[in-house]
């Protein structure tokens, strides 16, 4: 698969990647929006098949269930035998290591090309690859969050002897990952809007661009006169408004882009 996509990218895309690189070099405030496709080559499922939404919902859970009975929700979440597929998915996240996509994005950020990464992924792989300015719009698998004051805690530090854990502000604490039906935390959304409103170039990588509010970020930037470059294995709703489409696996495309910009080839 990788070799196949590598060849396709090489033959079809190289010129387009360089073209995207020229635009990226000229941009004042380039950002990345990343989704599941970026972590696919790290072995984390992307939920692309037909039952993807219901499968995903069964792994992440519904916010209404948490609100109705936080104690029961916690007990369910901590029970690794309850949902075998969910446990398998979580293990795949926890065992994953960054791939070439994450490293290429981190390298572009460390060289002050990319200013921010907004990711829909909960796996922290951007951080582990070296990125610093990451906004985790759907939270992190490794953290918990108070639903009232939005303070985040490492999951390991959480005292779960009494459920549900309660924050010092009196709010109930849940996993940081955003559940189905749960609003994006206000502070996170504000950070996203700050970054998006400054941006004139967005590299949309490995996301189907179907889930709001992330799906609106590229549209907003384009409306403000900015540019969209998309890297994705599939056609997405963003493809029709992107200036350049780089079709293929992001772990093949992004290193070529990064090497071109940083003059490594
Ligand atoms: Zn709190």
mmCIF file of C-alpha atoms and ligand atoms in Angstrom:
data_model
loop_
_atom_site.group_PDB
_atom_site.id
_atom_site.type_symbol
_atom_site.label_atom_id
_atom_site.label_comp_id
_atom_site.label_asym_id
_atom_site.label_seq_id
_atom_site.Cartn_x
_atom_site.Cartn_y
_atom_site.Cartn_z
ATOM 1 C CA UNK A 1 0.000 0.000 0.000
ATOM 2 C CA UNK A 2 2.688 2.454 1.031
ATOM 3 C CA UNK A 3 4.897 1.563 -1.901
ATOM 4 C CA UNK A 4 1.951 1.796 -4.273
ATOM 5 C CA UNK A 5 0.925 5.195 -2.982
ATOM 6 C CA UNK A 6 4.531 6.278 -2.926
ATOM 7 C CA UNK A 7 4.803 5.597 -6.654
ATOM 8 C CA UNK A 8 1.500 7.318 -7.434
ATOM 9 C CA UNK A 9 2.508 10.376 -5.438
ATOM 10 C CA UNK A 10 5.885 10.499 -7.104
ATOM 11 C CA UNK A 11 4.588 10.328 -10.641
ATOM 12 C CA UNK A 12 1.380 12.333 -10.406
ATOM 13 C CA UNK A 13 1.843 14.713 -7.552
ATOM 14 C CA UNK A 14 5.400 15.929 -7.304
ATOM 15 C CA UNK A 15 4.835 18.997 -9.453
ATOM 16 C CA UNK A 16 1.640 19.841 -7.603
ATOM 17 C CA UNK A 17 3.372 19.401 -4.250
ATOM 18 C CA UNK A 18 6.092 21.855 -5.288
ATOM 19 C CA UNK A 19 3.421 24.280 -6.479
ATOM 20 C CA UNK A 20 1.675 24.000 -3.105
ATOM 21 C CA UNK A 21 5.073 24.523 -1.469
ATOM 22 C CA UNK A 22 5.558 27.820 -3.308
ATOM 23 C CA UNK A 23 2.192 29.080 -2.080
ATOM 24 C CA UNK A 24 2.975 27.873 1.427
ATOM 25 C CA UNK A 25 6.314 29.720 1.447
ATOM 26 C CA UNK A 26 4.589 32.970 0.489
ATOM 27 C CA UNK A 27 1.759 32.670 3.035
ATOM 28 C CA UNK A 28 1.860 34.887 6.128
ATOM 29 C CA UNK A 29 0.063 32.666 8.608
ATOM 30 C CA UNK A 30 -0.200 29.083 7.359
ATOM 31 C CA UNK A 31 -1.983 26.544 9.533
ATOM 32 C CA UNK A 32 -2.782 22.839 9.335
ATOM 33 C CA UNK A 33 -6.125 21.180 9.931
ATOM 34 C CA UNK A 34 -5.561 17.464 10.463
ATOM 35 C CA UNK A 35 -7.895 14.521 10.783
ATOM 36 C CA UNK A 36 -7.953 10.754 11.080
ATOM 37 C CA UNK A 37 -6.188 10.172 7.739
ATOM 38 C CA UNK A 38 -2.981 11.563 9.234
ATOM 39 C CA UNK A 39 -2.991 8.890 11.945
ATOM 40 C CA UNK A 40 -4.132 6.071 9.648
ATOM 41 C CA UNK A 41 -0.539 5.090 8.876
ATOM 42 C CA UNK A 42 0.058 4.850 12.620
ATOM 43 C CA UNK A 43 -2.540 2.066 12.714
ATOM 44 C CA UNK A 44 -5.491 4.049 14.079
ATOM 45 C CA UNK A 45 -8.827 3.330 12.318
ATOM 46 C CA UNK A 46 -10.313 6.206 10.313
ATOM 47 C CA UNK A 47 -13.977 5.065 10.329
ATOM 48 C CA UNK A 48 -14.294 5.520 6.604
ATOM 49 C CA UNK A 49 -16.614 2.604 5.933
ATOM 50 C CA UNK A 50 -20.396 2.718 5.809
ATOM 51 C CA UNK A 51 -21.136 2.056 9.488
ATOM 52 C CA UNK A 52 -18.387 4.423 10.552
ATOM 53 C CA UNK A 53 -20.500 6.958 12.440
ATOM 54 C CA UNK A 54 -22.345 4.437 14.588
ATOM 55 C CA UNK A 55 -19.103 2.535 15.229
ATOM 56 C CA UNK A 56 -17.346 5.734 16.178
ATOM 57 C CA UNK A 57 -20.220 6.732 18.440
ATOM 58 C CA UNK A 58 -20.047 3.396 20.246
ATOM 59 C CA UNK A 59 -16.320 3.959 20.885
ATOM 60 C CA UNK A 60 -16.500 7.568 21.995
ATOM 61 C CA UNK A 61 -19.965 7.554 23.602
ATOM 62 C CA UNK A 62 -22.812 10.045 23.804
ATOM 63 C CA UNK A 63 -22.752 13.203 25.888
ATOM 64 C CA UNK A 64 -26.383 12.744 26.924
ATOM 65 C CA UNK A 65 -25.440 9.469 28.646
ATOM 66 C CA UNK A 66 -22.728 11.268 30.586
ATOM 67 C CA UNK A 67 -25.093 14.077 31.620
ATOM 68 C CA UNK A 68 -27.902 11.679 32.587
ATOM 69 C CA UNK A 69 -25.722 9.601 34.897
ATOM 70 C CA UNK A 70 -22.028 10.574 35.176
ATOM 71 C CA UNK A 71 -21.272 7.751 37.645
ATOM 72 C CA UNK A 72 -22.719 5.084 35.359
ATOM 73 C CA UNK A 73 -20.922 6.671 32.389
ATOM 74 C CA UNK A 74 -17.580 6.466 34.206
ATOM 75 C CA UNK A 75 -18.188 2.865 35.263
ATOM 76 C CA UNK A 76 -19.023 1.947 31.683
ATOM 77 C CA UNK A 77 -15.944 3.754 30.318
ATOM 78 C CA UNK A 78 -13.602 2.052 32.768
ATOM 79 C CA UNK A 79 -14.992 -1.418 32.034
ATOM 80 C CA UNK A 80 -12.613 -2.818 29.407
ATOM 81 C CA UNK A 81 -14.719 -5.969 28.971
ATOM 82 C CA UNK A 82 -17.911 -4.123 28.139
ATOM 83 C CA UNK A 83 -17.153 -3.192 24.551
ATOM 84 C CA UNK A 84 -14.422 -5.322 23.055
ATOM 85 C CA UNK A 85 -14.123 -3.254 19.866
ATOM 86 C CA UNK A 86 -13.890 -0.040 21.874
ATOM 87 C CA UNK A 87 -11.070 -1.508 23.953
ATOM 88 C CA UNK A 88 -9.345 -2.619 20.756
ATOM 89 C CA UNK A 89 -9.652 0.884 19.309
ATOM 90 C CA UNK A 90 -8.261 2.451 22.486
ATOM 91 C CA UNK A 91 -5.357 0.028 22.470
ATOM 92 C CA UNK A 92 -4.600 0.972 18.863
ATOM 93 C CA UNK A 93 -4.450 4.637 19.904
ATOM 94 C CA UNK A 94 -2.249 3.936 22.896
ATOM 95 C CA UNK A 95 0.165 1.741 20.964
ATOM 96 C CA UNK A 96 0.456 4.111 17.996
ATOM 97 C CA UNK A 97 3.618 6.028 17.249
ATOM 98 C CA UNK A 98 3.902 9.129 15.007
ATOM 99 C CA UNK A 99 4.363 8.546 11.268
ATOM 100 C CA UNK A 100 5.978 10.579 8.483
ATOM 101 C CA UNK A 101 2.945 12.915 8.278
ATOM 102 C CA UNK A 102 3.318 13.987 11.907
ATOM 103 C CA UNK A 103 7.078 14.448 11.584
ATOM 104 C CA UNK A 104 6.776 16.488 8.367
ATOM 105 C CA UNK A 105 4.190 18.813 9.960
ATOM 106 C CA UNK A 106 6.333 19.169 13.100
ATOM 107 C CA UNK A 107 9.387 20.004 11.027
ATOM 108 C CA UNK A 108 7.490 22.705 9.147
ATOM 109 C CA UNK A 109 6.316 24.153 12.459
ATOM 110 C CA UNK A 110 9.739 24.054 14.093
ATOM 111 C CA UNK A 111 11.112 25.949 11.071
ATOM 112 C CA UNK A 112 8.445 28.604 11.553
ATOM 113 C CA UNK A 113 6.586 27.803 8.336
ATOM 114 C CA UNK A 114 3.434 26.337 9.922
ATOM 115 C CA UNK A 115 2.142 28.476 12.805
ATOM 116 C CA UNK A 116 -0.522 26.214 14.268
ATOM 117 C CA UNK A 117 -1.999 22.751 13.972
ATOM 118 C CA UNK A 118 -5.692 22.218 14.652
ATOM 119 C CA UNK A 119 -6.280 18.492 14.942
ATOM 120 C CA UNK A 120 -9.417 16.396 15.222
ATOM 121 C CA UNK A 121 -7.305 13.506 16.465
ATOM 122 C CA UNK A 122 -7.217 12.541 20.129
ATOM 123 C CA UNK A 123 -3.971 10.543 19.962
ATOM 124 C CA UNK A 124 -1.415 13.301 20.810
ATOM 125 C CA UNK A 125 0.786 12.073 17.940
ATOM 126 C CA UNK A 126 1.430 15.633 16.700
ATOM 127 C CA UNK A 127 2.933 16.485 20.101
ATOM 128 C CA UNK A 128 4.937 13.298 20.167
ATOM 129 C CA UNK A 129 6.381 14.150 16.736
ATOM 130 C CA UNK A 130 7.558 17.519 18.082
ATOM 131 C CA UNK A 131 4.748 19.967 17.217
ATOM 132 C CA UNK A 132 4.199 22.612 19.903
ATOM 133 C CA UNK A 133 1.251 24.764 18.814
ATOM 134 C CA UNK A 134 -1.449 22.121 18.643
ATOM 135 C CA UNK A 135 -5.142 22.682 19.319
ATOM 136 C CA UNK A 136 -6.900 19.403 20.012
ATOM 137 C CA UNK A 137 -10.417 20.304 18.954
ATOM 138 C CA UNK A 138 -11.837 16.904 19.944
ATOM 139 C CA UNK A 139 -9.715 16.601 23.074
ATOM 140 C CA UNK A 140 -7.036 14.107 24.059
ATOM 141 C CA UNK A 141 -7.290 10.434 24.932
ATOM 142 C CA UNK A 142 -4.699 11.030 27.669
ATOM 143 C CA UNK A 143 -6.508 13.809 29.499
ATOM 144 C CA UNK A 144 -9.638 14.505 31.510
ATOM 145 C CA UNK A 145 -11.567 17.785 31.608
ATOM 146 C CA UNK A 146 -13.943 19.581 33.964
ATOM 147 C CA UNK A 147 -17.179 20.317 32.088
ATOM 148 C CA UNK A 148 -17.651 23.550 34.068
ATOM 149 C CA UNK A 149 -14.300 25.419 34.160
ATOM 150 C CA UNK A 150 -12.704 23.343 31.310
ATOM 151 C CA UNK A 151 -9.510 22.734 33.305
ATOM 152 C CA UNK A 152 -7.649 19.726 31.937
ATOM 153 C CA UNK A 153 -5.906 17.031 33.955
ATOM 154 C CA UNK A 154 -3.675 14.163 32.925
ATOM 155 C CA UNK A 155 -5.669 10.964 33.013
ATOM 156 C CA UNK A 156 -3.017 9.252 35.118
ATOM 157 C CA UNK A 157 -3.272 11.865 37.857
ATOM 158 C CA UNK A 158 -7.043 11.418 38.180
ATOM 159 C CA UNK A 159 -8.346 10.007 41.444
ATOM 160 C CA UNK A 160 -11.130 7.668 40.336
ATOM 161 C CA UNK A 161 -11.727 5.998 43.703
ATOM 162 C CA UNK A 162 -15.023 7.902 43.910
ATOM 163 C CA UNK A 163 -16.995 8.332 40.701
ATOM 164 C CA UNK A 164 -17.524 10.714 39.087
ATOM 165 C CA UNK A 165 -14.399 12.754 39.929
ATOM 166 C CA UNK A 166 -15.230 16.344 40.893
ATOM 167 C CA UNK A 167 -13.144 19.423 40.076
ATOM 168 C CA UNK A 168 -12.157 21.943 42.749
ATOM 169 C CA UNK A 169 -14.655 24.326 41.092
ATOM 170 C CA UNK A 170 -17.464 21.841 41.773
ATOM 171 C CA UNK A 171 -17.849 20.758 38.142
ATOM 172 C CA UNK A 172 -17.972 17.119 37.079
ATOM 173 C CA UNK A 173 -14.903 15.717 35.329
ATOM 174 C CA UNK A 174 -15.083 13.518 32.234
ATOM 175 C CA UNK A 175 -12.609 12.261 29.672
ATOM 176 C CA UNK A 176 -11.283 15.138 27.571
ATOM 177 C CA UNK A 177 -12.358 13.501 24.304
ATOM 178 C CA UNK A 178 -15.422 15.264 22.920
ATOM 179 C CA UNK A 179 -18.416 12.925 22.919
ATOM 180 C CA UNK A 180 -21.186 12.695 20.357
ATOM 181 C CA UNK A 181 -23.613 15.521 21.048
ATOM 182 C CA UNK A 182 -21.086 17.425 23.158
ATOM 183 C CA UNK A 183 -20.139 20.998 22.262
ATOM 184 C CA UNK A 184 -16.483 21.820 21.613
ATOM 185 C CA UNK A 185 -15.148 23.385 24.871
ATOM 186 C CA UNK A 186 -15.501 27.196 24.700
ATOM 187 C CA UNK A 187 -11.800 27.872 25.373
ATOM 188 C CA UNK A 188 -10.735 25.439 22.633
ATOM 189 C CA UNK A 189 -13.162 26.900 20.113
ATOM 190 C CA UNK A 190 -11.969 30.407 20.951
ATOM 191 C CA UNK A 191 -8.345 29.370 20.299
ATOM 192 C CA UNK A 192 -9.388 27.881 16.965
ATOM 193 C CA UNK A 193 -11.241 31.027 15.917
ATOM 194 C CA UNK A 194 -8.253 33.219 16.907
ATOM 195 C CA UNK A 195 -5.921 31.127 14.768
ATOM 196 C CA UNK A 196 -8.300 30.694 11.822
ATOM 197 C CA UNK A 197 -9.122 34.408 11.660
ATOM 198 C CA UNK A 198 -5.388 35.227 11.344
ATOM 199 C CA UNK A 199 -4.703 32.573 8.729
ATOM 200 C CA UNK A 200 -4.327 33.075 4.981
ATOM 201 C CA UNK A 201 -3.378 29.482 4.139
ATOM 202 C CA UNK A 202 -4.777 26.219 5.419
ATOM 203 C CA UNK A 203 -3.362 22.806 4.664
ATOM 204 C CA UNK A 204 -6.262 20.397 5.184
ATOM 205 C CA UNK A 205 -4.792 16.942 5.713
ATOM 206 C CA UNK A 206 -6.480 13.590 6.156
ATOM 207 C CA UNK A 207 -9.858 14.918 7.172
ATOM 208 C CA UNK A 208 -13.148 14.250 5.439
ATOM 209 C CA UNK A 209 -14.135 17.831 6.363
ATOM 210 C CA UNK A 210 -17.644 16.731 7.252
ATOM 211 C CA UNK A 211 -17.687 17.465 10.958
ATOM 212 C CA UNK A 212 -18.423 20.967 12.191
ATOM 213 C CA UNK A 213 -17.046 23.303 13.336
ATOM 214 C CA UNK A 214 -13.735 22.126 11.755
ATOM 215 C CA UNK A 215 -15.370 21.851 8.328
ATOM 216 C CA UNK A 216 -16.071 25.586 8.393
ATOM 217 C CA UNK A 217 -12.474 26.684 9.049
ATOM 218 C CA UNK A 218 -11.216 26.205 5.464
ATOM 219 C CA UNK A 219 -14.373 27.846 4.088
ATOM 220 C CA UNK A 220 -13.874 30.845 6.373
ATOM 221 C CA UNK A 221 -10.231 31.263 5.342
ATOM 222 C CA UNK A 222 -11.111 31.014 1.657
ATOM 223 C CA UNK A 223 -13.924 33.569 2.086
ATOM 224 C CA UNK A 224 -11.389 35.924 3.661
ATOM 225 C CA UNK A 225 -9.174 35.691 0.577
ATOM 226 C CA UNK A 226 -6.979 32.867 1.853
ATOM 227 C CA UNK A 227 -6.051 29.592 0.216
ATOM 228 C CA UNK A 228 -6.875 25.932 0.809
ATOM 229 C CA UNK A 229 -4.524 23.091 -0.083
ATOM 230 C CA UNK A 230 -5.916 19.644 0.533
ATOM 231 C CA UNK A 231 -3.989 16.408 1.022
ATOM 232 C CA UNK A 232 -6.261 13.398 1.234
ATOM 233 C CA UNK A 233 -6.534 9.894 -0.122
ATOM 234 C CA UNK A 234 -10.205 10.546 -1.047
ATOM 235 C CA UNK A 235 -12.296 13.329 -2.545
ATOM 236 C CA UNK A 236 -13.965 15.414 0.190
ATOM 237 C CA UNK A 237 -16.454 18.297 0.284
ATOM 238 C CA UNK A 238 -13.447 20.650 0.571
ATOM 239 C CA UNK A 239 -11.880 19.350 -2.680
ATOM 240 C CA UNK A 240 -14.111 21.519 -4.885
ATOM 241 C CA UNK A 241 -12.939 24.745 -3.211
ATOM 242 C CA UNK A 242 -9.267 23.824 -2.735
ATOM 243 C CA UNK A 243 -6.643 25.637 -4.806
ATOM 244 C CA UNK A 244 -4.517 22.511 -4.987
ATOM 245 C CA UNK A 245 -5.497 18.908 -4.271
ATOM 246 C CA UNK A 246 -2.742 16.466 -3.368
ATOM 247 C CA UNK A 247 -4.289 13.054 -3.759
ATOM 248 C CA UNK A 248 -2.723 10.177 -1.843
ATOM 249 C CA UNK A 249 -1.500 9.077 1.559
ATOM 250 C CA UNK A 250 -0.448 12.063 3.665
ATOM 251 C CA UNK A 251 2.595 10.152 4.952
ATOM 252 C CA UNK A 252 3.878 10.088 1.375
ATOM 253 C CA UNK A 253 2.879 13.625 0.408
ATOM 254 C CA UNK A 254 3.849 15.685 3.458
ATOM 255 C CA UNK A 255 7.543 14.648 3.672
ATOM 256 C CA UNK A 256 7.979 15.665 -0.002
ATOM 257 C CA UNK A 257 6.352 19.026 0.754
ATOM 258 C CA UNK A 258 8.439 19.542 3.883
ATOM 259 C CA UNK A 259 11.711 18.538 2.171
ATOM 260 C CA UNK A 260 10.961 20.864 -0.748
ATOM 261 C CA UNK A 261 10.296 23.859 1.480
ATOM 262 C CA UNK A 262 13.232 23.182 3.777
ATOM 263 C CA UNK A 263 15.470 22.618 0.732
ATOM 264 C CA UNK A 264 16.367 19.065 1.542
ATOM 265 C CA UNK A 265 16.056 17.822 -2.016
HETATM 266 ZN ZN1 LIG B 1 -13.609 22.892 37.201
#
